[in-house]
DNA sequence: TATGAATGAGGCTTCATTCAT
DNA sequence: AATGAATGAAGCCTCATTCAT
């Protein structure tokens, strides 16, 4: 797209290299941090502006208002997670292994995307009002479902999976513990201690839920990790 | 445009003569609605006061400040859920049935306590800072763990449960989908449709997750609901 | 900022006698000046606040927002003019003299109420949107019409007035030059000089329009002032 | 919420290639609409630019600043009305008919020039500050006065008009109801109903005021329209 | 115990305008 | 001649909270 000549990167704003995309990206990055940290009403436009390399005025220039910025942030984190998921390739694995890998990868992906988690929580607090306006988000979420559908159909065709195995339900299930594991860490810890969130326990738990999912849909699967 | 704000309004309904406890309870009830609906920063003391049968000043009189009110609300919903859980009696059921019942009851309890769900989400947005201050909440949450421990130990003693069956992990697991099922309904629907939240599907899903939990910890359990 | 220190001197807000009505009246007075001077969008809430004896916050406390304040101002000046008109008593005068007096009094009343004139102009710029919301203004304006109706009916009954004499049309007519004489002084002067607005000319013009109105509705009236 | 502001928009329609005069005319046309609609402070340069076929920068390029644009608009509408008046030819009519025609034509011209009316109102709100700076406007307004002077002198010479008949006063008078009839329509309607602004009533009123003006200055004129 | 009045700080947003190309 | 990017100042309004009675 640009591939143009060399731009003397002086790092200072003395060279004045107008780069709107960089400005927008910078704003979005900071805004993601802030909205994730404090929510829509809790975040502060002044604070966001101060942490960017540009001014408050530019936020309004590019994003219209606080809600516009929030929407952009929301779409950004959804797109990010999809990217992570898209990179996962399980089409070549046999169904059982593919499913196990999907579960564990989803678990890890959520653990590594706290911003996404928090912003989705926040968006749910707002009843999904802003997500519903998005035109790109619904499309983004097709890919993970398609992967699960592929695995399920292959599993059934090979006589390995139960007939009731269902991609949407599996996604709901896998998401639930993957999400909850991050989203409710604070209150869960306050109530039951931090033990379950130690590195070792997380690894164990991940194995167990993967095993559990397999036990649910794979005929005759024995969930050895629970022994 | 609406001219509301904190402009003097008409007289309150004065059916409450002088019953501090009733006044506090009324404030708490309204505040629970508002905090659950809009979050800590999103809720508005003026609005809360207006919906109350008393005045703004009383909120400060009884609860100190906004955070004090929020903490009281938080403890209130935790206590409520505990009450619901305490009423559940599974000590007389055989382990497998007891566990199945616990799963399904927890699933239902969450579905019926949206205020609790939302306030826990909100508290997690705040990193559990206010819950951690609470002295009563940690105690409240012992009961559900104790129930699970009882079931697990009985199940193992009878040779029915795998040795790995663990009360805390089971609680984490059962909570995860029970919670997620309500907390993320808005965004999940926006992405994948509302199908899974229909009455029929909720019933099916509930059966399946219960079966799945059993399959994980009960030796030789076949998850028939997935066929 | 204000150079306060201790001010035992009266005349200032040192006595602290809470008087909401006085505060509201003070705000309204200043706001009337400002809105009359600069219009709805041109007036400045900060400036208004500064000129009052209270704070900006109180403006919002009592009037909700800028538009609420503007509406209150608008109703205020309408009420003021009505008061002035109500004081005029022509019921005892014979019809011709009564009408002449009404015309001249209206002419004078407008000349003495520049705030009213300007605010009505401003309201017309806003297409009467705010006036239309008022519940009291329509009632206020009945009185002048009733006075004219009384004079007209008496004039006709006595065979002095033409049958076409009509209160509403007369009010429209009398208002038109009374209003225009003040409202368009600036542009009229810029185009045609200030001559017509001199004290002497105003007096002459007032006599002539009064005579002219009489000539229109009084049978056989000779407009001598035009000689 | 709308996210408009001055965010970059889609491409303009580029049918205008390079015609400075056309660009200026286009800007003026839009600006006239906007200033007439919202006043000097109420109008918005961004909005004007957006509705234009060119960009915001061009407005500054051609008109300097907001006030410069406003002045240009003001001169434009004054010139427009003069054009309309200049087209009226009454030199060949006998004085009485000429005057009647002038009154009715002025009445109609105002009714058909709402932008002019509104901008003159706005300019009066600003105390005529910008009009006074204009060098061309004073000249424009000579023509209507000259026409009236011609009619008056002919009327007096023929012994038809009273000696007091005065062009400037007549212009003030004729303008007053012609102007008020449009300028105050909104508030007058809000107070007294829209009846007087119906097509039929406007026609009647126009006849009556014309007759009334004649009755004032024409010796022995009987204002039959008032019967 | 209860309340209407009052408040300072700071929130979001908009504006006319200029810069660099 | 023309433009997208950028900006500082200021605008309106809301908030949680306290005061005086």
PDB file of N, CA and C in Angstrom, chain C residues 26 33 39 42 52 56 59 100 113 118 139 150 161 175 183 190 197-198 203:
ATOM      1  N   UNK C  26     -32.682  36.646  40.761  1.00  0.00           N
ATOM      2  CA  UNK C  26     -31.415  37.236  40.361  1.00  0.00           C
ATOM      3  C   UNK C  26     -30.875  36.573  39.089  1.00  0.00           C
ATOM      4  N   UNK C  33     -30.963  39.787  30.579  1.00  0.00           N
ATOM      5  CA  UNK C  33     -30.022  40.706  29.934  1.00  0.00           C
ATOM      6  C   UNK C  33     -29.183  39.983  28.883  1.00  0.00           C
ATOM      7  N   UNK C  39     -28.720  36.416  22.308  1.00  0.00           N
ATOM      8  CA  UNK C  39     -29.458  35.289  21.745  1.00  0.00           C
ATOM      9  C   UNK C  39     -29.231  34.005  22.505  1.00  0.00           C
ATOM     10  N   UNK C  42     -25.819  32.591  21.416  1.00  0.00           N
ATOM     11  CA  UNK C  42     -24.790  33.588  21.675  1.00  0.00           C
ATOM     12  C   UNK C  42     -24.542  33.837  23.147  1.00  0.00           C
ATOM     13  N   UNK C  52     -24.203  36.808  38.128  1.00  0.00           N
ATOM     14  CA  UNK C  52     -25.192  36.606  39.190  1.00  0.00           C
ATOM     15  C   UNK C  52     -24.496  36.645  40.533  1.00  0.00           C
ATOM     16  N   UNK C  56     -22.674  29.053  38.826  1.00  0.00           N
ATOM     17  CA  UNK C  56     -23.175  28.384  37.630  1.00  0.00           C
ATOM     18  C   UNK C  56     -23.990  27.151  38.009  1.00  0.00           C
ATOM     19  N   UNK C  59     -27.633  27.653  38.564  1.00  0.00           N
ATOM     20  CA  UNK C  59     -28.445  27.842  37.355  1.00  0.00           C
ATOM     21  C   UNK C  59     -28.992  26.491  36.921  1.00  0.00           C
ATOM     22  N   UNK C 100     -57.444  55.209  20.359  1.00  0.00           N
ATOM     23  CA  UNK C 100     -56.254  56.051  20.194  1.00  0.00           C
ATOM     24  C   UNK C 100     -55.283  55.826  21.358  1.00  0.00           C
ATOM     25  N   UNK C 113     -39.668  48.509  26.283  1.00  0.00           N
ATOM     26  CA  UNK C 113     -39.382  47.121  26.642  1.00  0.00           C
ATOM     27  C   UNK C 113     -38.446  46.465  25.627  1.00  0.00           C
ATOM     28  N   UNK C 118     -36.316  42.164  21.892  1.00  0.00           N
ATOM     29  CA  UNK C 118     -35.198  41.344  21.435  1.00  0.00           C
ATOM     30  C   UNK C 118     -35.444  39.867  21.675  1.00  0.00           C
ATOM     31  N   UNK C 139     -52.084  32.122  27.581  1.00  0.00           N
ATOM     32  CA  UNK C 139     -53.099  32.746  28.425  1.00  0.00           C
ATOM     33  C   UNK C 139     -52.829  34.241  28.602  1.00  0.00           C
ATOM     34  N   UNK C 150     -63.469  44.690  23.230  1.00  0.00           N
ATOM     35  CA  UNK C 150     -64.421  45.550  23.941  1.00  0.00           C
ATOM     36  C   UNK C 150     -64.580  46.890  23.224  1.00  0.00           C
ATOM     37  N   UNK C 161     -67.715  52.809  14.526  1.00  0.00           N
ATOM     38  CA  UNK C 161     -66.674  52.021  13.857  1.00  0.00           C
ATOM     39  C   UNK C 161     -67.241  51.297  12.638  1.00  0.00           C
ATOM     40  N   UNK C 175     -49.347  46.092  16.735  1.00  0.00           N
ATOM     41  CA  UNK C 175     -48.096  45.453  17.142  1.00  0.00           C
ATOM     42  C   UNK C 175     -47.026  45.643  16.080  1.00  0.00           C
ATOM     43  N   UNK C 183     -37.555  46.860  16.978  1.00  0.00           N
ATOM     44  CA  UNK C 183     -36.763  45.701  16.555  1.00  0.00           C
ATOM     45  C   UNK C 183     -35.804  46.030  15.417  1.00  0.00           C
ATOM     46  N   UNK C 190     -29.143  52.188   9.806  1.00  0.00           N
ATOM     47  CA  UNK C 190     -27.992  51.992   8.938  1.00  0.00           C
ATOM     48  C   UNK C 190     -28.347  52.298   7.490  1.00  0.00           C
ATOM     49  N   UNK C 197     -35.880  58.141  14.441  1.00  0.00           N
ATOM     50  CA  UNK C 197     -35.892  57.654  15.819  1.00  0.00           C
ATOM     51  C   UNK C 197     -35.594  58.758  16.834  1.00  0.00           C
ATOM     52  N   UNK C 198     -35.517  59.968  16.368  1.00  0.00           N
ATOM     53  CA  UNK C 198     -35.334  61.084  17.298  1.00  0.00           C
ATOM     54  C   UNK C 198     -36.596  61.218  18.145  1.00  0.00           C
ATOM     55  N   UNK C 203     -42.474  60.975  18.414  1.00  0.00           N
ATOM     56  CA  UNK C 203     -43.738  61.511  18.898  1.00  0.00           C
ATOM     57  C   UNK C 203     -44.684  61.769  17.726  1.00  0.00           C
TER      58      UNK C 203
END
